[in-house]
Amino acid sequence: MNSQDALRHLDTISLLHLRNSLGDTISRVSHTDEPMIITKNGKPIAALVSIDDAVLVEEAKDNYYNALVDEAANEEADMMPFEDFIADVEADETE
């Protein structure tokens, strides 16, 4: 599923209309917890989300990046310095 499909069910508001109704739109988003997709020339350019949703997005990003760091650390733990590898190979050859 591409990002456009994931946003299809959300309400949209044009940038021009948003300029004229910013207060009402912010109120709606903060009270309903439903994001609004902001469009320019009919194309999505941004999203207006509640603070709770913004926190969830940041937490999800943090969790994702922490998982990447953990994965890299685990891969690194499985590695050995090249010199040790050569020493192991040479030791195996003499056995």
XYZ file of N, CA and C in Angstrom:
285
model
N 0.852 -1.172 0.000
C 0.000 0.000 0.000
C 0.900 1.237 0.000
N 0.640 2.170 -0.917
C 1.447 3.383 -0.922
C 0.845 4.423 0.016
N 1.588 5.486 0.267
C 1.148 6.486 1.237
C -0.152 7.161 0.817
N -0.378 7.324 -0.472
C -1.621 7.940 -0.940
C -2.825 7.082 -0.555
N -2.696 5.764 -0.679
C -3.795 4.867 -0.316
C -4.082 4.930 1.180
N -3.046 5.027 1.980
C -3.215 5.066 3.429
C -3.950 6.327 3.876
N -3.869 7.384 3.091
C -4.494 8.658 3.458
C -5.874 8.854 2.846
N -6.270 7.959 1.984
C -7.494 8.140 1.199
C -8.739 8.374 2.067
N -8.816 7.752 3.225
C -10.016 7.867 4.057
C -10.048 9.142 4.902
N -8.957 9.902 4.928
C -8.896 11.097 5.763
C -9.488 12.307 5.043
N -10.054 13.211 5.840
C -10.582 14.454 5.280
C -9.434 15.322 4.782
N -9.705 16.090 3.741
C -8.700 16.994 3.194
C -9.202 18.427 3.265
N -8.253 19.344 3.245
C -8.570 20.765 3.196
C -7.502 21.436 2.335
N -7.936 22.313 1.462
C -6.962 23.003 0.613
C -6.220 24.043 1.448
N -5.021 24.328 1.039
C -4.207 25.319 1.738
C -4.924 26.665 1.777
N -5.553 27.034 0.684
C -6.289 28.299 0.629
C -7.436 28.307 1.633
N -8.198 27.226 1.680
C -9.315 27.145 2.632
C -8.796 27.120 4.063
N -7.683 26.452 4.293
C -7.095 26.390 5.634
C -6.710 27.786 6.116
N -6.169 28.594 5.236
C -5.791 29.970 5.606
C -7.000 30.746 6.129
N -8.159 30.464 5.568
C -9.372 31.192 5.956
C -10.102 30.571 7.140
N -9.726 29.359 7.532
C -10.449 28.680 8.617
C -9.495 27.960 9.566
N -8.324 28.542 9.787
C -7.300 27.869 10.591
C -7.797 27.538 11.996
N -8.394 28.510 12.675
C -8.864 28.282 14.044
C -9.879 27.154 14.132
N -10.862 27.182 13.252
C -11.893 26.138 13.246
C -11.300 24.769 12.922
N -10.364 24.747 11.975
C -9.763 23.474 11.569
C -8.921 22.889 12.693
N -8.141 23.722 13.360
C -7.336 23.245 14.486
C -8.242 22.734 15.589
N -9.308 23.456 15.858
C -10.269 23.029 16.877
C -10.854 21.667 16.534
N -11.238 21.499 15.290
C -11.823 20.224 14.844
C -10.836 19.073 15.032
N -9.598 19.281 14.590
C -8.591 18.217 14.692
C -8.296 17.894 16.153
N -8.175 18.910 16.984
C -7.828 18.655 18.384
C -8.970 17.997 19.153
N -10.216 18.282 18.781
C -11.354 17.694 19.492
C -11.745 16.320 18.968
N -11.549 16.073 17.691
C -11.965 14.785 17.118
C -10.825 13.781 17.036
N -9.585 14.261 17.180
C -8.402 13.401 17.031
C -8.303 12.811 15.628
N -8.992 13.419 14.660
C -8.932 12.985 13.265
C -8.025 13.932 12.488
N -6.961 13.404 11.879
C -6.059 14.265 11.108
C -6.758 14.865 9.897
N -6.212 15.959 9.418
C -6.668 16.590 8.175
C -5.474 16.634 7.235
N -5.692 16.240 6.011
C -4.651 16.310 4.994
C -4.771 17.665 4.302
N -3.674 18.391 4.262
C -3.645 19.702 3.614
C -3.173 19.503 2.184
N -3.939 20.071 1.251
C -3.601 19.903 -0.164
C -3.257 21.251 -0.801
N -2.440 21.168 -1.825
C -2.118 22.338 -2.644
C -2.215 21.884 -4.089
N -3.013 22.568 -4.855
C -3.270 22.171 -6.243
C -3.767 20.728 -6.324
N -4.561 20.324 -5.320
C -5.154 18.991 -5.316
C -4.238 17.873 -4.850
N -3.006 18.197 -4.479
C -2.055 17.162 -4.050
C -1.748 17.308 -2.563
N -1.696 16.190 -1.824
C -1.379 16.258 -0.395
C 0.036 16.794 -0.182
N 0.152 17.769 0.732
C 1.471 18.335 1.019
C 1.842 18.258 2.496
N 0.842 18.102 3.365
C 1.115 18.072 4.806
C -0.101 17.492 5.515
N 0.075 17.261 6.806
C -1.041 16.780 7.618
C -1.105 17.605 8.894
N -2.305 17.891 9.318
C -2.539 18.559 10.588
C -3.062 17.488 11.535
N -2.324 17.253 12.620
C -2.693 16.184 13.552
C -2.778 16.735 14.965
N -3.491 16.020 15.817
C -3.574 16.406 17.222
C -2.210 16.202 17.874
N -2.022 16.834 19.002
C -0.756 16.688 19.720
C -0.558 15.235 20.160
N -1.640 14.552 20.515
C -1.527 13.142 20.911
C -1.007 12.292 19.755
N -1.522 12.551 18.555
C -1.042 11.809 17.385
C 0.407 12.157 17.063
N 0.771 13.423 17.232
C 2.159 13.827 16.980
C 3.104 13.103 17.935
N 2.698 12.971 19.191
C 3.508 12.238 20.173
C 3.636 10.776 19.756
N 2.533 10.165 19.324
C 2.577 8.768 18.877
C 3.518 8.586 17.691
N 3.486 9.523 16.754
C 4.374 9.446 15.586
C 5.827 9.521 16.034
N 6.137 10.455 16.918
C 7.521 10.595 17.389
C 7.971 9.358 18.160
N 7.085 8.796 18.984
C 7.429 7.569 19.715
C 7.663 6.412 18.752
N 6.833 6.309 17.729
C 7.002 5.237 16.737
C 8.324 5.394 16.001
N 8.669 6.623 15.635
C 9.953 6.862 14.965
C 11.110 6.502 15.890
N 11.021 6.910 17.165
C 12.075 6.574 18.126
C 12.223 5.060 18.258
N 11.097 4.356 18.375
C 11.141 2.895 18.496
C 11.766 2.260 17.261
N 11.412 2.771 16.093
C 11.960 2.249 14.842
C 13.473 2.438 14.802
N 13.927 3.653 15.097
C 15.366 3.918 15.044
C 16.121 3.154 16.129
N 15.528 3.016 17.307
C 16.168 2.221 18.360
C 16.287 0.761 17.943
N 15.273 0.241 17.261
C 15.332 -1.140 16.772
C 16.440 -1.293 15.737
N 16.611 -0.302 14.872
C 17.703 -0.353 13.891
C 19.060 -0.349 14.580
N 19.206 0.475 15.609
C 20.466 0.528 16.357
C 20.716 -0.804 17.046
N 19.686 -1.374 17.671
C 19.832 -2.678 18.330
C 20.219 -3.758 17.332
N 19.596 -3.742 16.167
C 19.906 -4.731 15.134
C 21.356 -4.594 14.680
N 21.796 -3.371 14.481
C 23.183 -3.141 14.064
C 24.151 -3.587 15.154
N 23.807 -3.332 16.410
C 24.671 -3.740 17.519
C 24.758 -5.259 17.594
N 23.639 -5.945 17.363
C 23.648 -7.409 17.383
C 24.482 -7.968 16.240
N 24.377 -7.353 15.072
C 25.186 -7.800 13.936
C 26.663 -7.577 14.216
N 26.970 -6.443 14.844
C 28.357 -6.128 15.166
C 28.899 -7.110 16.202
N 28.044 -7.540 17.139
C 28.478 -8.479 18.172
C 28.847 -9.822 17.561
N 28.243 -10.167 16.435
C 28.539 -11.431 15.768
C 29.801 -11.364 14.922
N 30.381 -10.187 14.783
C 31.570 -10.027 13.946
C 32.834 -10.162 14.784
N 33.913 -10.476 14.106
C 35.210 -10.515 14.771
C 36.201 -9.718 13.940
N 37.197 -9.171 14.594
C 38.216 -8.446 13.840
C 38.867 -9.359 12.798
N 39.266 -8.784 11.678
C 39.858 -9.541 10.582
C 41.087 -10.319 11.047
N 41.898 -9.697 11.883
C 43.111 -10.367 12.381
C 42.757 -11.645 13.144
N 41.687 -11.598 13.943
C 41.261 -12.786 14.689
C 40.762 -13.869 13.734
N 40.065 -13.463 12.682
C 39.586 -14.409 11.687
C 40.762 -15.134 11.035
N 41.770 -14.377 10.620
C 42.955 -14.972 9.996
C 43.638 -15.922 10.970
N 43.749 -15.518 12.221
C 44.379 -16.380 13.228
C 43.593 -17.677 13.384
N 42.259 -17.596 13.387
C 41.431 -18.802 13.489
C 41.624 -19.708 12.277
N 41.670 -19.129 11.086
C 41.870 -19.914 9.863
C 43.227 -20.599 9.902
N 44.247 -19.859 10.285
C 45.592 -20.439 10.356
C 45.657 -21.541 11.410
N 44.959 -21.346 12.525
C 44.950 -22.367 13.574
C 44.246 -23.625 13.078
N 43.158 -23.460 12.330
C 42.442 -24.612 11.777
C 43.308 -25.363 10.769
N 44.124 -24.634 10.015
C 44.977 -25.269 9.005
C 46.081 -26.103 9.636
N 46.514 -25.734 10.827
C 47.596 -26.476 11.478
C 47.071 -27.683 12.247
N 45.796 -27.781 12.429
C 45.239 -28.925 13.175
C 45.117 -30.149 12.325
